[in-house]
Structures are given as structure tokens and as C-alpha cells.
CSV table of C-alpha atoms in Angstrom, one decimal:
chain,number,residue,atom,x,y,z
A,1,MET,CA,-53.5,101.2,-40.3
A,2,ILE,CA,-55.7,100.8,-37.3
A,3,GLU,CA,-57.5,98.0,-39.2
A,4,THR,CA,-54.0,96.1,-39.5
A,5,ALA,CA,-53.4,96.6,-35.8
A,6,MET,CA,-56.7,95.2,-35.1
A,7,TYR,CA,-56.2,92.1,-37.3
A,8,ILE,CA,-53.0,91.4,-35.2
A,9,GLY,CA,-54.7,91.8,-32.2
A,10,ILE,CA,-57.4,89.5,-32.9
A,11,GLY,CA,-54.8,86.9,-34.3
A,12,LEU,CA,-52.8,87.1,-31.0
A,13,LEU,CA,-56.0,86.8,-28.7
A,14,ALA,CA,-57.2,84.0,-30.8
A,15,GLY,CA,-54.0,82.1,-30.6
A,16,CYS,CA,-53.9,82.7,-26.7
A,17,LEU,CA,-57.4,81.3,-26.6
A,18,ILE,CA,-56.3,78.2,-28.5
A,19,ALA,CA,-53.1,78.0,-26.2
A,20,VAL,CA,-55.3,78.0,-23.2
A,21,MET,CA,-57.6,75.4,-24.5
A,22,ILE,CA,-54.6,73.0,-25.4
A,23,ALA,CA,-52.4,73.6,-22.3
A,24,PRO,CA,-54.6,71.5,-20.0
A,25,LEU,CA,-54.4,68.7,-22.2
A,26,VAL,CA,-50.6,68.7,-22.6
A,27,HIS,CA,-50.3,69.1,-19.0
A,28,GLU,CA,-52.6,66.4,-18.3
A,29,ARG,CA,-50.7,64.1,-20.6
A,30,ALA,CA,-47.4,64.9,-18.9
A,31,VAL,CA,-48.7,64.1,-15.6
A,32,ARG,CA,-50.0,61.0,-16.7
A,33,LEU,CA,-46.7,59.9,-18.1
A,34,THR,CA,-44.8,61.0,-15.2
A,35,THR,CA,-47.2,58.9,-12.9
A,36,ARG,CA,-46.7,55.8,-15.1
A,37,ARG,CA,-43.0,56.2,-15.0
A,38,LEU,CA,-42.9,56.6,-11.2
A,39,ALA,CA,-45.3,53.7,-10.7
A,40,ALA,CA,-43.2,51.5,-13.0
A,41,ALA,CA,-40.4,52.3,-10.8
A,42,LEU,CA,-41.6,51.9,-7.6
A,43,PRO,CA,-42.7,48.3,-6.5
A,44,GLN,CA,-46.0,47.8,-6.3
A,45,SER,CA,-46.1,45.0,-3.7
A,46,ILE,CA,-44.1,43.6,-1.0
A,47,ALA,CA,-43.3,40.4,-3.1
A,48,GLU,CA,-41.7,42.8,-5.4
A,49,ILE,CA,-39.9,44.4,-2.6
A,50,ARG,CA,-38.6,41.1,-1.4
A,51,ALA,CA,-37.7,40.0,-4.9
A,52,ASN,CA,-35.6,43.2,-5.3
A,53,GLU,CA,-34.1,42.7,-2.0
A,54,ASP,CA,-33.2,39.0,-2.9
A,55,LEU,CA,-31.8,40.2,-6.3
A,56,LEU,CA,-29.3,42.8,-4.6
A,57,ARG,CA,-28.4,40.2,-2.2
A,58,ALA,CA,-27.5,37.7,-4.9
A,59,ASP,CA,-25.7,40.4,-6.8
A,60,PHE,CA,-23.7,41.0,-3.6
A,61,ALA,CA,-23.0,37.4,-3.0
A,62,MET,CA,-21.8,36.9,-6.4
A,63,SER,CA,-19.6,39.9,-6.3
A,64,ALA,CA,-18.0,38.9,-2.9
A,65,ARG,CA,-17.4,35.3,-4.3
A,66,ARG,CA,-15.8,36.9,-7.5
A,67,SER,CA,-13.5,38.9,-5.0
A,68,GLU,CA,-12.8,35.5,-3.1
A,69,VAL,CA,-11.9,33.9,-6.2
A,70,ALA,CA,-9.6,36.8,-7.4
A,71,ILE,CA,-7.8,37.1,-4.1
A,72,GLU,CA,-7.2,33.2,-4.2
A,73,GLN,CA,-5.9,33.5,-7.6
A,74,LEU,CA,-3.5,36.4,-6.3
A,75,LYS,CA,-2.3,34.3,-3.3
A,76,SER,CA,-1.4,31.4,-5.4
A,77,LYS,CA,0.3,33.5,-8.1
A,78,THR,CA,2.3,35.5,-5.2
A,79,ALA,CA,3.3,31.8,-3.8
A,80,ARG,CA,4.2,30.8,-7.3
A,81,GLN,CA,6.4,33.9,-7.9
A,82,LEU,CA,8.0,33.6,-4.3
A,83,VAL,CA,9.0,30.1,-5.4
A,84,GLU,CA,10.4,31.3,-8.4
A,85,LEU,CA,12.2,34.0,-6.7
A,86,GLY,CA,13.8,31.5,-4.3
A,87,LYS,CA,14.9,29.3,-7.2
A,88,LYS,CA,16.6,32.3,-9.0
A,89,THR,CA,18.2,33.3,-5.8
A,90,ASP,CA,19.6,30.1,-5.4
A,91,ILE,CA,21.1,30.2,-9.0
A,92,ILE,CA,22.4,33.5,-8.4
A,93,ASN,CA,24.1,32.4,-5.1
A,94,ARG,CA,25.6,29.5,-6.9
A,95,LEU,CA,26.8,31.8,-9.8
A,96,LYS,CA,28.3,34.1,-7.3
A,97,ALA,CA,30.1,31.3,-5.6
A,98,GLU,CA,31.5,30.0,-8.9
A,99,ARG,CA,32.5,33.4,-10.0
A,100,ASP,CA,34.5,33.8,-6.8
A,101,GLY,CA,36.1,30.6,-7.2
A,102,LEU,CA,37.2,31.6,-10.8
A,103,ARG,CA,38.3,34.9,-9.4
A,104,VAL,CA,40.7,33.0,-7.0
A,105,GLU,CA,42.0,30.8,-9.8
A,106,VAL,CA,42.5,33.8,-12.0
A,107,ILE,CA,44.4,35.5,-9.3
A,108,GLU,CA,46.6,32.3,-8.8
A,109,LEU,CA,47.1,32.1,-12.6
A,110,ARG,CA,48.0,35.7,-12.7
A,111,ALA,CA,50.5,35.2,-9.9
A,112,GLN,CA,52.0,32.1,-11.7
A,113,ALA,CA,52.4,34.2,-14.7
A,114,ALA,CA,54.0,36.8,-12.9
A,115,ALA,CA,56.6,34.2,-11.5
A,116,PHE,CA,57.2,32.7,-14.7
A,117,LYS,CA,58.0,36.3,-16.2
A,118,ARG,CA,60.3,37.1,-13.3
A,119,GLN,CA,62.0,33.7,-14.0
A,120,LEU,CA,62.2,34.4,-17.5
A,121,ALA,CA,63.7,37.9,-16.8
A,122,ALA,CA,66.2,36.8,-14.2
A,123,PRO,CA,69.8,36.1,-15.4
A,124,GLN,CA,70.1,32.3,-15.9
A,125,ARG,CA,73.3,30.3,-15.2
A,126,PRO,CA,75.2,29.3,-17.8
A,127,ALA,CA,74.4,25.6,-18.6
A,128,ARG,CA,77.4,23.4,-17.8
A,129,PRO,CA,78.7,21.6,-20.9
A,130,ARG,CA,77.6,18.0,-20.9
A,131,MET,CA,80.3,15.5,-20.5
A,132,HIS,CA,80.3,12.0,-21.6
A,133,VAL,CA,80.2,9.4,-18.9
A,134,GLY,CA,83.4,8.0,-19.6
A,135,ALA,CA,85.1,11.4,-19.3
A,136,LEU,CA,83.3,12.1,-15.8
A,137,LEU,CA,84.5,8.6,-14.6
A,138,ARG,CA,88.1,9.1,-15.6
A,139,ARG,CA,87.8,12.4,-13.8
A,140,TRP,CA,86.9,11.0,-10.6
A,141,THR,CA,88.5,7.8,-10.6
A,142,PRO,CA,92.3,7.7,-9.4
A,143,TYR,CA,94.8,8.0,-12.0
A,144,ARG,CA,96.3,4.6,-11.4
A,145,VAL,CA,93.2,2.8,-12.3
A,146,TYR,CA,93.6,3.4,-16.0
A,147,HIS,CA,97.4,3.2,-16.1
């Protein structure tokens, strides 16, 4: 049993010794990769710095121009919508005036209809019997003319 424990201990020590030998190599590689990554991210010369600044200026100018174009389009769209709104308002006002005229006409026609109904409902005078023209002349002319 002691022998088994010793083998386990020797194995652990050998593993730790190997890890201590490999650890600096792994650490060195990690440092080298990180250094390369940072060097690639940072500009190396003044020319690169200026080129990056110029690129940023160009990006800003493009985005500003896109914004200006979008604003112009929105302004023209708003103006077109205002023109359409004015036309539609004009049509609405014209239709309202026409509607009011028709309402007045309807009121007049209803008044005429009511007058006709009253006229029909009112008792009418009996119609006089129609007389012949000759009979009317005899009636109004003196008696001597005929005899």
C-alpha cells in the first residue's frame, strides 16, 4: 500500500515538473500573440494615424451628406403633402358648400310639399258648372235683344 502511494506521489511530482517546464513556453506564446494583436491594432506611423483620421473625416462627411439628402427629401415630401392637403381642403369646402345648397333646396322642397299637402287637405270650393257661351250671353244681355 505504501508502494502504491509512492507511485502516485512520484507521478504527481513528474506531472508538476513537466507542467513547470511547459508553462513558460505557453506563457511566452500568449504574450507574443497578444503583442502582435496590439501592434496590429495600433497605428505604427504618423502616416497611418493621418490616414485613419482622413478615413474618419470621410465617413463623417458621407454620413452628414446622407443626412442632408434625407432632410431635403423629407422637406419635399412635406411640401407635396401640404399641397395635397390644400387641394383636399378645397374639395372639402366645395363639397360642403354644395351640401349646404342642397340642404336649402331640400328644405324648400319640403316646404312646397307641405304646402301641397295642406292644399290637398283643405276643403275645396265646388266647381261651378260650366256654361255654354251662348247661355252666358243670354244671361247677361238684356231680354229685348233676343225677342
